Tab-separated table of C-alpha atoms and ligand atoms in Angstrom:
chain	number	residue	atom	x	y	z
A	1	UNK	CA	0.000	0.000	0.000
A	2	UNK	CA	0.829	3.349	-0.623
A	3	UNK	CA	-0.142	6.455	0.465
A	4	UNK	CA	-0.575	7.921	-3.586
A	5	UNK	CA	-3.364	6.360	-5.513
A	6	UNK	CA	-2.454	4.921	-8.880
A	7	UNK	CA	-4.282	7.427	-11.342
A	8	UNK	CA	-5.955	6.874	-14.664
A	9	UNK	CA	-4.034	7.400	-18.160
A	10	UNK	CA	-6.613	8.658	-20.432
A	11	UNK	CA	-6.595	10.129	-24.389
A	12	UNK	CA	-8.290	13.221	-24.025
A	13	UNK	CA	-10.355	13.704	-27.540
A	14	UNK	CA	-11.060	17.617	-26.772
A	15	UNK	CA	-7.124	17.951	-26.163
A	16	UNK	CA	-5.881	15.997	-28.866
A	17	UNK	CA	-8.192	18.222	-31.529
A	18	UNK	CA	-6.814	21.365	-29.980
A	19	UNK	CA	-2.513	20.028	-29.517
A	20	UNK	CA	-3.357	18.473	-33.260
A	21	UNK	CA	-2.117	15.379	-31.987
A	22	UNK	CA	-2.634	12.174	-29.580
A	23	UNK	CA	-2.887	14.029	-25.965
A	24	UNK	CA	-2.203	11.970	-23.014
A	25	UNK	CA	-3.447	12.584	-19.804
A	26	UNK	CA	-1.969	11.606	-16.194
A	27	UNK	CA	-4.797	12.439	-14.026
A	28	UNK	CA	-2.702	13.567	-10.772
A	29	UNK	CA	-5.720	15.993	-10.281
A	30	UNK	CA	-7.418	12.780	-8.631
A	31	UNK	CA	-4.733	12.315	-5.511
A	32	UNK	CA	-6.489	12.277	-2.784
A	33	UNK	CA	-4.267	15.566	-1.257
A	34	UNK	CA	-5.585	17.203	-5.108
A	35	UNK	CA	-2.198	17.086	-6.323
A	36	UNK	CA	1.018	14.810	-7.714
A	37	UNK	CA	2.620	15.885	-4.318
A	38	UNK	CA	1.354	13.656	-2.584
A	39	UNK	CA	3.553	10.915	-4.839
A	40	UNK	CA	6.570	12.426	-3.142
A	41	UNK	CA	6.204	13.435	-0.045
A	42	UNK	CA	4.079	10.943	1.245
A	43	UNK	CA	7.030	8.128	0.108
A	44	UNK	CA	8.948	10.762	1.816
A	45	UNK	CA	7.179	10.738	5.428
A	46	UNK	CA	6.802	7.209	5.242
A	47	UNK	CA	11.208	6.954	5.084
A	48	UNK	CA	11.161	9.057	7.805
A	49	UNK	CA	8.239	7.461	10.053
A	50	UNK	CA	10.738	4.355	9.476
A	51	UNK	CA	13.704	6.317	10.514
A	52	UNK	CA	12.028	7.378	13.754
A	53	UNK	CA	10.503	11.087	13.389
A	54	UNK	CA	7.656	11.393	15.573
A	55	UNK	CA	6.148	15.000	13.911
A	56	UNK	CA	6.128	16.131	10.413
A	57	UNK	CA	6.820	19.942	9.976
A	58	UNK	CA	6.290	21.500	6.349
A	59	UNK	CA	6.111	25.809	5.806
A	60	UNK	CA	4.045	25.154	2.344
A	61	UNK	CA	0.865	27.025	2.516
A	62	UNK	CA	0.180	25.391	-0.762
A	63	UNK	CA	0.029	21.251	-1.767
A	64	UNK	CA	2.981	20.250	-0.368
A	65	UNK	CA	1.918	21.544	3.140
A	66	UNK	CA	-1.613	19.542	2.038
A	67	UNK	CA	0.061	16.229	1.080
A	68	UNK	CA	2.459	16.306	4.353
A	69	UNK	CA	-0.771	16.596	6.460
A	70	UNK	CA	-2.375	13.885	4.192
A	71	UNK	CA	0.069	11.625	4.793
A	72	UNK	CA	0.868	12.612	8.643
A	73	UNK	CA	-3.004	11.992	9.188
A	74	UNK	CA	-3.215	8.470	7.539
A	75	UNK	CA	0.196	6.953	9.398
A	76	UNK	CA	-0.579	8.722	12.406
A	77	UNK	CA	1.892	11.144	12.874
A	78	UNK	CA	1.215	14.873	13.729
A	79	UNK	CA	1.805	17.846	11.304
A	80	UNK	CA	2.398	21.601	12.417
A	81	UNK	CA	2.201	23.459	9.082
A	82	UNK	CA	3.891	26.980	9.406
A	83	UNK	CA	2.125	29.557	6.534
A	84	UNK	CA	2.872	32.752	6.176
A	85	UNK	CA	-0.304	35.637	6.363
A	86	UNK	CA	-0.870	36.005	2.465
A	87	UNK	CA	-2.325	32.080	2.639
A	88	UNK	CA	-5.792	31.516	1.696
A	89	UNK	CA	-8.324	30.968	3.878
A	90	UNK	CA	-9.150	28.128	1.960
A	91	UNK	CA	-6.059	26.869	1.861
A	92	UNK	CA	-5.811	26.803	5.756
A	93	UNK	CA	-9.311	25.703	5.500
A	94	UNK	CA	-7.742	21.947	3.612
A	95	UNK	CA	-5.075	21.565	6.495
A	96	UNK	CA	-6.887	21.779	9.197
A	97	UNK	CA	-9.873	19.893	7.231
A	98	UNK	CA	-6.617	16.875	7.676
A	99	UNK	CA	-6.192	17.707	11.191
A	100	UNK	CA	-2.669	20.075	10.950
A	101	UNK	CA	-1.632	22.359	13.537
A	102	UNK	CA	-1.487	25.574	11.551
A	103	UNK	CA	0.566	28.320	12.846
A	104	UNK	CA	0.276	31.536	10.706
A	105	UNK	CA	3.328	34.129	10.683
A	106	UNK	CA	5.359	36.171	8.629
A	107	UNK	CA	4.565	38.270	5.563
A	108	UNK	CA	5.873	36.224	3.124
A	109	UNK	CA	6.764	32.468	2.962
A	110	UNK	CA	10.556	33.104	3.503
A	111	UNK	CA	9.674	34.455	7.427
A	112	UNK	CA	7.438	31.505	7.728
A	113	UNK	CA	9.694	28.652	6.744
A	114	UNK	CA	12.545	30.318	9.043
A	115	UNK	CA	9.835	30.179	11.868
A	116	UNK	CA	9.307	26.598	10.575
A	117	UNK	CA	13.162	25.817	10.389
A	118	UNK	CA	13.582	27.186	14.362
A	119	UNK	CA	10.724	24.860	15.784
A	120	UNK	CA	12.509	22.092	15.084
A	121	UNK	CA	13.618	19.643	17.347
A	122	UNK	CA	14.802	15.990	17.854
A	123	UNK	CA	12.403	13.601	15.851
A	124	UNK	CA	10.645	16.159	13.396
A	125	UNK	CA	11.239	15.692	10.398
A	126	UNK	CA	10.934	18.969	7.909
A	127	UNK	CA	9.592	17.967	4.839
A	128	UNK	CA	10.806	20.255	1.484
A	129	UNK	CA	8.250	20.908	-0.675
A	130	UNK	CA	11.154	20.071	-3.847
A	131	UNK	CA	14.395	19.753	-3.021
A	132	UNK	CA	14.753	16.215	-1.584
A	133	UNK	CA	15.667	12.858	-3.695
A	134	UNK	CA	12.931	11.386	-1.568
A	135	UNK	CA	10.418	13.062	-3.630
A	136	UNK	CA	11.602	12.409	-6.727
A	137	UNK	CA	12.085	9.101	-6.536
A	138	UNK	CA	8.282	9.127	-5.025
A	139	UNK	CA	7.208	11.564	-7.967
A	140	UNK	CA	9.022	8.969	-10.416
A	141	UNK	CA	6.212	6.319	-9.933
A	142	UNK	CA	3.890	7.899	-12.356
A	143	UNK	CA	6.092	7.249	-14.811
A	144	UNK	CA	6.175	4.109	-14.238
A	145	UNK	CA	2.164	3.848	-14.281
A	146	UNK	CA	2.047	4.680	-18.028
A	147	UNK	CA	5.043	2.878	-18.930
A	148	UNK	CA	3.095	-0.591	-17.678
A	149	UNK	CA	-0.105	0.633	-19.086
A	150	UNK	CA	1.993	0.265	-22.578
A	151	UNK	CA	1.621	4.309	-23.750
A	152	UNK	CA	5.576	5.213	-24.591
A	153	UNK	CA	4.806	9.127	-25.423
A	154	UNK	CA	7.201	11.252	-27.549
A	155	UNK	CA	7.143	14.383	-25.452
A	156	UNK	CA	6.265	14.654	-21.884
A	157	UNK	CA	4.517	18.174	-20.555
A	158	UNK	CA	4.249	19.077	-17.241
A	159	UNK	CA	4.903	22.400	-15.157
A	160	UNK	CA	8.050	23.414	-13.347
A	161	UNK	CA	8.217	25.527	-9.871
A	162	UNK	CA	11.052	24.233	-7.792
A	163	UNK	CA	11.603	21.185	-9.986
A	164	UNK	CA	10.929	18.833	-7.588
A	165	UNK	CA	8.088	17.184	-10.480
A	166	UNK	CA	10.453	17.438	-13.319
A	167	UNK	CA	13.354	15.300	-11.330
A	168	UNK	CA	10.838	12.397	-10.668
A	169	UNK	CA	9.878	12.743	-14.180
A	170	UNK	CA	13.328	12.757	-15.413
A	171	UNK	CA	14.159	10.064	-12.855
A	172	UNK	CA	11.221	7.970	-13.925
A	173	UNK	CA	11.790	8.063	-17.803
A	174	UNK	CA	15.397	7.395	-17.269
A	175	UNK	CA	14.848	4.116	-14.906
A	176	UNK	CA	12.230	3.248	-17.799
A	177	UNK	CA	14.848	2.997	-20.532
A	178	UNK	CA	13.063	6.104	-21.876
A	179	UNK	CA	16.602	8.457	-22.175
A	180	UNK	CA	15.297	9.332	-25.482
A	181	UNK	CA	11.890	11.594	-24.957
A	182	UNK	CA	12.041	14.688	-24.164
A	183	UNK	CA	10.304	16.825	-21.246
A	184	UNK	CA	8.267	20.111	-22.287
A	185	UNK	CA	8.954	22.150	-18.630
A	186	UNK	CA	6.059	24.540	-18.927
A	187	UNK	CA	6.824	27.831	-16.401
A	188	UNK	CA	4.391	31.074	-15.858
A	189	UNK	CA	6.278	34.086	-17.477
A	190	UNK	CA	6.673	35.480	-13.687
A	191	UNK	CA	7.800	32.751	-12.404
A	192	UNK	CA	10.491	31.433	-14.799
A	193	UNK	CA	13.456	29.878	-12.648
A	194	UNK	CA	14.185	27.311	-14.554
A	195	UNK	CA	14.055	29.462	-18.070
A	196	UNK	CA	16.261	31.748	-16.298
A	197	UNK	CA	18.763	29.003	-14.723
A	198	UNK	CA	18.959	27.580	-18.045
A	199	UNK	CA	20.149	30.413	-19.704
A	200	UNK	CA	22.567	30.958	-17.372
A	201	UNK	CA	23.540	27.532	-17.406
A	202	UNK	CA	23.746	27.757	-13.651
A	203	UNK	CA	21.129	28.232	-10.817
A	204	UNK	CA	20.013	31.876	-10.678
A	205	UNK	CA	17.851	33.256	-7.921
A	206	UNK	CA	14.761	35.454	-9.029
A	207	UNK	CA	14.197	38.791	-7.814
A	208	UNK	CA	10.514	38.417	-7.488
A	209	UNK	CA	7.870	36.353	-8.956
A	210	UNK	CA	4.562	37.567	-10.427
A	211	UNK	CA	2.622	34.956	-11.678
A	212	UNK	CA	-0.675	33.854	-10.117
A	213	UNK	CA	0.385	30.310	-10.399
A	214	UNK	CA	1.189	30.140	-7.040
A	215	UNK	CA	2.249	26.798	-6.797
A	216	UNK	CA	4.977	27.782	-9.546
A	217	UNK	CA	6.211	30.366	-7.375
A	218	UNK	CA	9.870	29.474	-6.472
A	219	UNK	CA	12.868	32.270	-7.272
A	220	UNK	CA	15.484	29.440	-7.372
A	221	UNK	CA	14.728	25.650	-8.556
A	222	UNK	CA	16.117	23.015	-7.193
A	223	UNK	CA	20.000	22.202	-8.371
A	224	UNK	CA	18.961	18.452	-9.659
A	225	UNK	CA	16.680	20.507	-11.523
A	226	UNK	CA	19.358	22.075	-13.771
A	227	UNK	CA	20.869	19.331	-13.586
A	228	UNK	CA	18.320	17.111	-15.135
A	229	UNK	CA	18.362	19.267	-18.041
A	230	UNK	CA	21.846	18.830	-18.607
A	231	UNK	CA	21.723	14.930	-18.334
A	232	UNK	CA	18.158	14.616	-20.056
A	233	UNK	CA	16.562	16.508	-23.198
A	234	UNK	CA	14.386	19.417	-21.829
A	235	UNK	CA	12.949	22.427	-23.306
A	236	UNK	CA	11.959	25.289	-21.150
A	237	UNK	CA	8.426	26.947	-22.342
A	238	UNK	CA	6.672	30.168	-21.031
A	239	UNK	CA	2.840	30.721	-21.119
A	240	UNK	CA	1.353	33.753	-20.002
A	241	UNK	CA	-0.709	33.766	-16.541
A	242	UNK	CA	-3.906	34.731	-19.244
A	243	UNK	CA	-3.168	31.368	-20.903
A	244	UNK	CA	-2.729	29.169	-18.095
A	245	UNK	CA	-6.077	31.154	-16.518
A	246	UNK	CA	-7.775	30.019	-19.882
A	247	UNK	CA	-6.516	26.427	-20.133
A	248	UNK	CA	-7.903	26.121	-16.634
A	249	UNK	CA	-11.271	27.484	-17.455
A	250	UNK	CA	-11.253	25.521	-20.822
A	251	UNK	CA	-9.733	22.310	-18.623
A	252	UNK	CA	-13.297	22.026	-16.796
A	253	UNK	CA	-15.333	22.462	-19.256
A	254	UNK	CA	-13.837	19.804	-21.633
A	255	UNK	CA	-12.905	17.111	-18.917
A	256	UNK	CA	-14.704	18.520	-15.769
A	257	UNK	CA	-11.450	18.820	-13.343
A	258	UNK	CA	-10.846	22.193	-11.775
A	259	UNK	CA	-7.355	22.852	-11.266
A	260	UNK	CA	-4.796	25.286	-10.313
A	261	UNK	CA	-3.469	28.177	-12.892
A	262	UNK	CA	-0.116	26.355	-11.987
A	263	UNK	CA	-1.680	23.089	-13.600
A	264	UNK	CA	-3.361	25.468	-16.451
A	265	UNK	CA	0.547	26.324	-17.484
A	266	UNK	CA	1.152	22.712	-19.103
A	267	UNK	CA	-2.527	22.321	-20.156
A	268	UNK	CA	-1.680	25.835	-21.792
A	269	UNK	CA	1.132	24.196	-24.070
A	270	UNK	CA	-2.002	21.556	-25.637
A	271	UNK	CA	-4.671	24.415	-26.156
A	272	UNK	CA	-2.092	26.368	-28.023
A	273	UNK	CA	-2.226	24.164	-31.460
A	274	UNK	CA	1.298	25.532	-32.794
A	275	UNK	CA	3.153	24.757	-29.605
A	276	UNK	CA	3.366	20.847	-29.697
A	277	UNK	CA	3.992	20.876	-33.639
A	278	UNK	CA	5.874	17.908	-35.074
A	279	UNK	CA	5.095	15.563	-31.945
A	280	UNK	CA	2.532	12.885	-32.349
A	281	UNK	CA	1.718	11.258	-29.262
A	282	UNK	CA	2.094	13.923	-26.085
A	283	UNK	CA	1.740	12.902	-22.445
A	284	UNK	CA	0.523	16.130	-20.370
A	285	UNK	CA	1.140	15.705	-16.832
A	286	UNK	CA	-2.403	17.223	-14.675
A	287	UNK	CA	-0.838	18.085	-11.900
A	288	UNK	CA	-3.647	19.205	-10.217
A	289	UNK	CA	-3.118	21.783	-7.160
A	290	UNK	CA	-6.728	22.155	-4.488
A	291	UNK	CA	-5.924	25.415	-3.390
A	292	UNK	CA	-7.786	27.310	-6.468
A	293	UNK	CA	-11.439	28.101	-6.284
A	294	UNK	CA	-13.392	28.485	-9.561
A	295	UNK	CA	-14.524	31.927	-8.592
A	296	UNK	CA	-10.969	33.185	-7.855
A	297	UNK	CA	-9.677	31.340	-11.096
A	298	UNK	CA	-12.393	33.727	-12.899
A	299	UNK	CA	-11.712	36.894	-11.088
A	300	UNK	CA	-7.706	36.287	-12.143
A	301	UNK	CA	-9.106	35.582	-15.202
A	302	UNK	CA	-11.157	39.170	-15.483
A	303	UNK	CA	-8.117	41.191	-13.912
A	304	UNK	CA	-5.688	39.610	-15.866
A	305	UNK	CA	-2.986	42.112	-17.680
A	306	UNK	CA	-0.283	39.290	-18.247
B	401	LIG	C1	4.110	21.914	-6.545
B	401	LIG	C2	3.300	22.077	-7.764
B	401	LIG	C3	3.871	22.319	-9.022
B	401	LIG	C4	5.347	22.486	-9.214
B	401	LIG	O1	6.086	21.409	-8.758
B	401	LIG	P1	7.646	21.558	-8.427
B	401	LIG	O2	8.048	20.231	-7.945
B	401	LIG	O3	7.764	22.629	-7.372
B	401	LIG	O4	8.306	21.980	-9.685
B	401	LIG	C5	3.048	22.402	-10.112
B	401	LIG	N1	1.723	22.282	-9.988
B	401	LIG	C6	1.120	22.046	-8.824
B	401	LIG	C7	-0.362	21.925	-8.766
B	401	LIG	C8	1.888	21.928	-7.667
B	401	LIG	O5	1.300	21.696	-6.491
């Protein structure tokens, strides 16, 4: 048993007439925590339930923090989620919906996770929301899911924050024998660390991000996220916030999922019919994300100048 469910491949028909080709879809939408995360991290807390820690601490206000107190509540282990004040109420809402003790401080999320970082003690465990080969290698299962369901795609798309998703990915195809197809790592224009660390050809920090895509919201990715790209084919893409908005409105109505403008981003790529030109057979990863409410996905939507 694992704490991830295994979640349905499907061939999208309204997708694959927009991309102009076979579209793919990994339904990570349908985790029980609303999001791939969960894949991860709760592989993650169940290594360090075995190793002894008696708490699980996380500072993501987002589906990370969700999928740590997923996972804390089914093997019994408490959670204290630190967020800082710009979280959603409906975000808090989900964590304490899984029983988390959520503390709220700090104006942005770098005061919170240094609050986080200072209340820990012998046997927590902090769990990253990226950065730690425990989540890949847990993110690297769904990989494995469509490789025994027989699809072998020629392009996989998914979105990139810290580039905790595209490691797994990368580590999935690779320990699949799939070295040779490439990822599509879709990023918000605002929030474009991996564009920018790829250009560089070294990890570059962000001086602020402004994207509504929360969940794609990191100023530096992960270094096994550059990394990956140097060891595996990957193209960096940029949608606009508008686009992703749009994907996620047009998203629901053609296969009845909400999900987060930070899920939109890769959807984006699929609705755009000149982006996936000269592919065939696309996977699109739907990442999910259950912090995004149809009403504030339309309000974005209205107000959006990017
Ligand atoms: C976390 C998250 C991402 C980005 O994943 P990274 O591992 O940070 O790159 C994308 N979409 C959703 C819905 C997420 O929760």
């Amino acid at each position: 048993m694992t704490l991830h469910i295994h979640t349905p491949l499907l061939e999208s028909r309204a997708l694959s007439l927009a991309a102009g080709c076979t579209v793919w879809l990994k339904l990570e939408a349908l985790q029980p925590s609303g999001s791939f995360k969960l894949r991860g991290i709760g592989h993650a807390c169940e290594v360090y339930r075995a190793r002894g820690a008696q708490r699980f601490v996380s500072s993501s206000g987002g589906n990370a923090g969700l999928a740590v107190a997923y996972a804390g509540r089914a093997l019994g282990v408490p959670v204290t989620v630190v967020v800082p004040e710009t979280t959603s109420a409906r975000a808090v809402e989900l964590l304490k919906q899984e029983h988390a003790a959520v503390v709220v401080v700090g104006s942005s999320w770098q005061e919170a996770n240094q609050y986080a970082q200072g209340l820990l003690r012998e046997g927590d465990a902090f769990i990253h929301p990226f950065d730690d080969p425990l989540l890949w290698t847990g993110h690297a299962s769904m990989i494995d899911e469509v490789a025994r369901a027989g699809v072998k795609p020629d392009a996989v798309v998914l979105s990139v924050g810290g580039g905790g998703l595209l490691s797994g990915v990368v580590e999935g195809l690779q320990r699949n024998g799939w070295q040779d197809v490439p990822v599509l790592a879709v990023e918000t224009e605002g929030a474009a660390s991996l564009h920018a660390a790829m250009a560089a050809g070294q990890p570059v920090e962000l001086d602020a991000i402004a994207s509504v895509a929360s969940s794609l919201g990191a100023k530096r990715v992960a270094d096994q996220a550059l990394a990956c790209t140097q060891a595996h084919p990957v193209i960096a893409e940029r949608v606009s916030d508008r686009q992703a908005l749009q994907a996620c409105e047009d998203f629901l109505r053609d296969q009845r999922i909400l999900v987060e403008p930070a899920c939109g981003a890769a959807l984006a790529l699929a609705y755009a019919p000149q982006r996936l030109a000269g592919y065939r057979n696309i996977l699109v990863i739907v990442c999910g994300g259950a912090t995004a409410t149809l009403e504030q996905i339309r309000t974005w939507l209205r107000d959006a100048t990017r």
